[in-house]
Coordinates of C-alpha atoms in Angstrom, one line a residue:
Chain A
X8 CA -73.4 -76.4 -90.0
X9 CA -75.3 -75.2 -86.5
X10 CA -78.3 -73.5 -86.5
X11 CA -78.6 -70.5 -85.4
X12 CA -81.1 -71.2 -83.1
X13 CA -81.6 -69.3 -79.6
X14 CA -84.0 -71.4 -77.5
X15 CA -84.2 -71.8 -73.7
X16 CA -82.0 -69.1 -71.8
X17 CA -82.2 -70.7 -68.7
X18 CA -80.6 -69.2 -65.5
X19 CA -79.0 -70.7 -62.7
X20 CA -80.8 -69.1 -58.8
X21 CA -80.3 -69.5 -55.3
X22 CA -84.1 -70.6 -54.8
X23 CA -86.3 -71.0 -58.1
X24 CA -89.0 -70.3 -56.1
X25 CA -87.7 -67.3 -54.6
X26 CA -87.1 -66.4 -59.0
X27 CA -90.2 -67.8 -59.6
X28 CA -92.6 -65.6 -57.3
X29 CA -90.2 -62.3 -58.6
X30 CA -90.6 -62.7 -62.5
X31 CA -94.3 -63.6 -61.3
X32 CA -94.3 -60.9 -59.3
X33 CA -93.9 -58.7 -63.0
X34 CA -96.7 -60.5 -65.1
X35 CA -95.0 -63.0 -65.9
X36 CA -96.8 -66.7 -66.2
X37 CA -94.6 -69.7 -65.5
X38 CA -96.0 -73.0 -67.4
X39 CA -97.7 -75.7 -66.1
X40 CA -95.1 -78.1 -64.9
X41 CA -94.9 -80.9 -61.8
X42 CA -91.9 -79.7 -60.8
X43 CA -90.5 -77.0 -58.4
X44 CA -86.9 -77.5 -59.7
X45 CA -87.0 -75.8 -62.9
X46 CA -89.7 -73.8 -63.9
X47 CA -90.3 -72.6 -67.1
X48 CA -91.8 -69.0 -68.9
X49 CA -93.1 -68.8 -72.7
X50 CA -91.3 -65.5 -74.1
X51 CA -92.6 -66.9 -77.6
X52 CA -90.2 -68.3 -79.6
X53 CA -87.8 -68.8 -77.0
X54 CA -88.2 -70.1 -73.1
X55 CA -87.0 -68.4 -69.7
X56 CA -86.0 -70.9 -67.5
X57 CA -85.0 -71.1 -63.8
X58 CA -83.1 -74.1 -62.4
X59 CA -81.3 -74.3 -59.6
X60 CA -77.6 -72.7 -59.5
X61 CA -75.8 -75.9 -58.5
X62 CA -78.2 -78.4 -60.4
X63 CA -77.2 -76.5 -63.4
X64 CA -73.4 -76.3 -62.9
X65 CA -74.1 -80.1 -62.2
X66 CA -76.0 -80.8 -65.5
X67 CA -73.7 -78.7 -67.1
X68 CA -70.8 -80.9 -65.2
X69 CA -68.8 -77.6 -65.1
X70 CA -67.4 -76.4 -61.4
X71 CA -70.0 -74.3 -59.0
X72 CA -67.2 -72.4 -58.2
X73 CA -67.8 -69.3 -55.3
X74 CA -71.7 -69.5 -56.2
X75 CA -72.3 -66.8 -53.6
X76 CA -69.4 -64.1 -54.8
X77 CA -71.1 -64.2 -57.9
X78 CA -74.2 -64.2 -56.5
X79 CA -74.6 -60.5 -57.0
X80 CA -71.9 -59.6 -59.4
X81 CA -70.3 -59.7 -62.9
X82 CA -72.0 -62.5 -64.4
X83 CA -70.6 -61.3 -67.9
X84 CA -74.4 -61.9 -70.0
X85 CA -77.4 -60.2 -70.0
X86 CA -80.9 -60.4 -70.8
X87 CA -83.1 -57.4 -72.2
X88 CA -87.3 -56.8 -73.3
X89 CA -87.1 -54.4 -75.4
X90 CA -89.9 -51.6 -76.1
X91 CA -91.8 -49.2 -77.9
X92 CA -91.5 -46.0 -76.4
X93 CA -89.0 -44.4 -73.7
X94 CA -91.7 -44.0 -71.0
X95 CA -92.8 -47.7 -71.1
X96 CA -89.1 -48.1 -70.9
X97 CA -89.4 -46.0 -67.9
X98 CA -93.1 -47.5 -67.2
X99 CA -91.4 -51.3 -67.2
X100 CA -88.2 -49.8 -64.5
X101 CA -90.8 -47.9 -61.9
X102 CA -92.7 -51.2 -61.6
X103 CA -89.8 -54.1 -61.3
X104 CA -88.4 -50.8 -59.0
X105 CA -91.5 -51.6 -56.6
X106 CA -91.2 -55.0 -56.9
X107 CA -87.6 -56.0 -55.6
X108 CA -85.9 -55.6 -58.3
X109 CA -82.6 -53.6 -57.7
X110 CA -81.6 -50.8 -60.6
X111 CA -78.0 -50.8 -61.6
X112 CA -78.8 -48.1 -64.0
X113 CA -82.1 -45.5 -64.6
X114 CA -82.6 -45.4 -67.6
X115 CA -80.8 -42.4 -70.3
X116 CA -80.3 -41.8 -73.6
X117 CA -77.1 -44.1 -75.0
X118 CA -75.0 -43.8 -77.1
X119 CA -77.2 -45.9 -80.3
X120 CA -79.6 -43.1 -80.4
X121 CA -82.0 -45.2 -78.0
X122 CA -82.5 -45.2 -74.3
X123 CA -81.6 -47.9 -72.2
X124 CA -81.7 -48.9 -67.9
X125 CA -80.8 -52.0 -66.5
X126 CA -81.6 -54.3 -63.1
X127 CA -80.6 -57.1 -61.7
X128 CA -83.0 -59.9 -60.2
X129 CA -82.5 -61.1 -57.2
X130 CA -79.4 -63.3 -58.0
X131 CA -77.7 -60.4 -59.4
X132 CA -78.6 -61.8 -63.3
X133 CA -79.1 -58.5 -65.5
X134 CA -81.9 -57.3 -67.6
X135 CA -81.4 -54.6 -69.9
X136 CA -84.6 -52.2 -70.9
X137 CA -85.1 -50.6 -73.6
X138 CA -86.2 -48.8 -76.6
X139 CA -84.1 -49.3 -79.5
X140 CA -85.5 -46.7 -82.6
X141 CA -84.2 -48.8 -84.6
X142 CA -85.9 -52.1 -84.3
X143 CA -88.9 -52.5 -85.1
X144 CA -91.7 -55.8 -83.5
X145 CA -93.4 -57.8 -85.8
X146 CA -97.1 -59.1 -84.5
X147 CA -96.3 -61.3 -82.0
X148 CA -93.7 -58.6 -80.4
X149 CA -90.7 -60.9 -81.9
X150 CA -87.6 -58.2 -82.5
X151 CA -87.4 -57.0 -86.2
X152 CA -83.8 -56.2 -86.5
X153 CA -83.2 -54.2 -89.5
X154 CA -82.3 -56.8 -92.3
X155 CA -85.8 -58.1 -91.5
X156 CA -87.1 -55.0 -92.2
X157 CA -86.5 -55.0 -95.4
X158 CA -87.7 -57.7 -96.0
X159 CA -90.8 -57.8 -95.1
Chain B
X8 CA -97.5 -55.7 -65.9
X9 CA -93.5 -56.2 -67.3
X10 CA -94.0 -58.0 -71.1
X11 CA -93.6 -61.1 -71.3
X12 CA -90.5 -60.6 -73.6
X13 CA -87.2 -61.6 -73.4
X14 CA -85.1 -59.9 -77.1
X15 CA -81.7 -60.7 -77.0
X16 CA -79.5 -61.9 -75.0
X17 CA -76.3 -60.7 -75.3
X18 CA -72.9 -62.1 -73.8
X19 CA -69.4 -60.1 -72.8
X20 CA -66.8 -61.3 -74.2
X21 CA -62.8 -61.1 -74.0
X22 CA -63.1 -60.2 -77.5
X23 CA -65.3 -60.1 -80.0
X24 CA -64.1 -61.5 -82.9
X25 CA -62.2 -64.1 -81.7
X26 CA -66.5 -65.0 -79.9
X27 CA -68.0 -63.4 -83.2
X28 CA -65.4 -66.3 -85.0
X29 CA -66.5 -68.8 -83.1
X30 CA -70.5 -68.3 -83.8
X31 CA -69.4 -67.8 -87.9
X32 CA -67.8 -70.6 -88.2
X33 CA -70.7 -73.0 -86.8
X34 CA -72.7 -71.4 -89.1
X35 CA -73.9 -68.4 -87.3
X36 CA -74.6 -65.6 -89.7
X37 CA -73.9 -61.9 -87.9
X38 CA -76.1 -59.2 -88.7
X39 CA -75.3 -56.2 -91.2
X40 CA -73.7 -53.4 -88.2
X41 CA -70.8 -50.8 -89.4
X42 CA -69.3 -51.3 -85.6
X43 CA -66.7 -54.2 -84.6
X44 CA -67.6 -53.4 -81.1
X45 CA -70.6 -55.7 -81.1
X46 CA -72.2 -58.2 -82.8
X47 CA -76.3 -59.0 -83.7
X48 CA -77.2 -62.2 -85.2
X49 CA -81.2 -62.2 -85.4
X50 CA -82.1 -65.8 -83.6
X51 CA -85.3 -66.0 -85.5
X52 CA -87.7 -63.6 -82.8
X53 CA -84.6 -63.8 -80.6
X54 CA -81.5 -61.7 -81.1
X55 CA -78.1 -62.9 -79.8
X56 CA -74.9 -60.0 -79.2
X57 CA -71.0 -60.4 -78.8
X58 CA -70.3 -57.4 -76.9
X59 CA -67.5 -56.7 -74.4
X60 CA -67.2 -57.6 -71.0
X61 CA -65.5 -54.8 -69.5
X62 CA -68.1 -52.7 -71.8
X63 CA -70.5 -54.7 -70.5
X64 CA -70.6 -54.3 -67.4
X65 CA -70.1 -50.7 -67.8
X66 CA -73.6 -50.5 -69.9
X67 CA -74.9 -52.1 -66.6
X68 CA -73.1 -49.7 -64.3
X69 CA -72.2 -52.8 -62.4
X70 CA -68.4 -53.9 -61.4
X71 CA -66.9 -56.0 -63.7
X72 CA -65.0 -58.5 -61.1
X73 CA -62.4 -60.9 -61.3
X74 CA -63.3 -61.3 -64.9
X75 CA -60.3 -63.7 -65.9
X76 CA -61.5 -66.1 -63.1
X77 CA -64.8 -66.2 -63.8
X78 CA -63.7 -66.8 -68.1
X79 CA -63.1 -70.5 -68.0
X80 CA -65.9 -70.2 -64.9
X81 CA -70.0 -70.7 -64.1
X82 CA -71.5 -67.7 -65.0
X83 CA -75.0 -69.8 -63.3
X84 CA -76.4 -68.9 -67.0
X85 CA -76.7 -71.3 -69.9
X86 CA -79.1 -70.8 -73.7
X87 CA -79.8 -73.2 -75.9
X88 CA -79.8 -75.0 -79.1
X89 CA -82.4 -77.4 -79.0
X90 CA -83.1 -79.9 -81.8
X91 CA -85.4 -82.4 -83.3
X92 CA -83.3 -85.7 -82.7
X93 CA -80.7 -86.9 -81.0
X94 CA -78.2 -87.8 -83.7
X95 CA -78.7 -84.2 -84.5
X96 CA -77.4 -83.4 -81.3
X97 CA -74.5 -85.8 -81.6
X98 CA -73.7 -84.2 -85.0
X99 CA -73.6 -81.1 -83.4
X100 CA -71.7 -81.5 -80.6
X101 CA -69.2 -83.2 -82.8
X102 CA -69.1 -79.9 -84.6
X103 CA -68.8 -77.7 -82.1
X104 CA -65.8 -79.6 -81.3
X105 CA -64.1 -79.7 -84.4
X106 CA -64.3 -75.6 -84.6
X107 CA -62.5 -75.7 -81.0
X108 CA -65.3 -75.8 -79.3
X109 CA -64.6 -76.6 -75.4
X110 CA -67.2 -80.3 -75.0
X111 CA -68.1 -79.4 -71.1
X112 CA -70.3 -82.8 -71.0
X113 CA -70.9 -85.6 -74.2
X114 CA -74.9 -86.2 -75.2
X115 CA -76.0 -88.6 -73.1
X116 CA -80.0 -89.7 -72.3
X117 CA -80.7 -87.5 -69.1
X118 CA -83.4 -87.6 -66.8
X119 CA -86.0 -85.0 -68.0
X120 CA -85.7 -88.2 -70.8
X121 CA -84.5 -85.9 -73.2
X122 CA -81.0 -86.1 -74.7
X123 CA -78.4 -83.6 -73.1
X124 CA -74.6 -82.6 -74.4
X125 CA -72.9 -79.2 -73.7
X126 CA -70.5 -77.1 -74.5
X127 CA -68.4 -73.8 -73.8
X128 CA -67.7 -71.3 -75.7
X129 CA -64.0 -69.1 -75.8
X130 CA -64.9 -67.4 -72.4
X131 CA -66.8 -70.4 -70.7
X132 CA -70.8 -69.7 -72.2
X133 CA -72.3 -72.0 -71.5
X134 CA -74.4 -74.4 -74.7
X135 CA -76.9 -76.8 -74.1
X136 CA -77.2 -78.7 -77.1
X137 CA -80.3 -81.1 -76.3
X138 CA -83.3 -83.1 -77.9
X139 CA -86.5 -82.9 -76.1
X140 CA -88.8 -85.2 -76.9
X141 CA -91.7 -83.9 -75.1
X142 CA -91.3 -80.0 -77.1
X143 CA -91.9 -79.7 -80.2
X144 CA -91.3 -76.8 -83.5
X145 CA -93.2 -73.9 -85.2
X146 CA -92.3 -73.7 -89.0
X147 CA -89.7 -71.0 -88.7
X148 CA -87.9 -73.8 -85.9
X149 CA -89.6 -71.4 -82.7
X150 CA -89.8 -73.8 -80.0
X151 CA -93.4 -75.0 -79.0
X152 CA -94.6 -75.3 -75.4
X153 CA -97.2 -78.1 -74.3
X154 CA -99.2 -75.7 -73.8
X155 CA -98.4 -74.1 -77.1
X156 CA -98.5 -77.1 -79.1
X157 CA -101.7 -77.6 -77.6
X158 CA -103.5 -74.8 -78.7
X159 CA -102.4 -75.4 -82.4

């Protein structure tokens, strides 16, 4: 049985310093760490990391592939920041745009009855910023899915 | 100020049913959800989702690109399952391999003094399975980074 955990999300980036500066400009606080090769952000239970694309590929023992082509392309993955209101989604995307993020999709009402927009970071990694009226948060801001809400 | 959150990790997959079956075969329990288009797994504070590649690209309003080429390639991202011991890492990778996961890197001692291996899921999404002697876990299995350990 594999433990049902997701402990760390690592983005392979072209320039760790550039990406760290971008996320810090959004207000994220990096963990103190004596290395310029990797940066960790404590996402309150899950860790968000930045690491060089080539180094990440090497670490996983996979081919780097045509990184330049993939740099601005679709990585078949996204991460999301879920918020308590549509207004907070709009304000967040506005700040991201002001800080140099590329808005790939302005927030709008979506088919699952929520409100969602997307931005791309300096490497084209996709972040959704969304409000889901069916999801709530615990006191630490962690998403509480319906099944967990029912038990609390 | 953007809230420092990572609420959801969504993998764009070729076949949601195939990917759901793979993760469930590892022991993950999917959330009850009346849709075959998307599957959610409660990762104890962060949500892990499976969604069609084309649907995810459309949702983010980005070009799908050459998905076939990227299907087995490097997505410049990885997620990780951190565990309490090297033995647990080996046992986990062995189970993943037995369930059809592709081991891209057998576990080994790594430069950051930990023990780490990687597997790829049916779409080539990379998962690291690791033991980090410097990280501990809270009672819910959430990673506690050194700075958080110091405050607990």
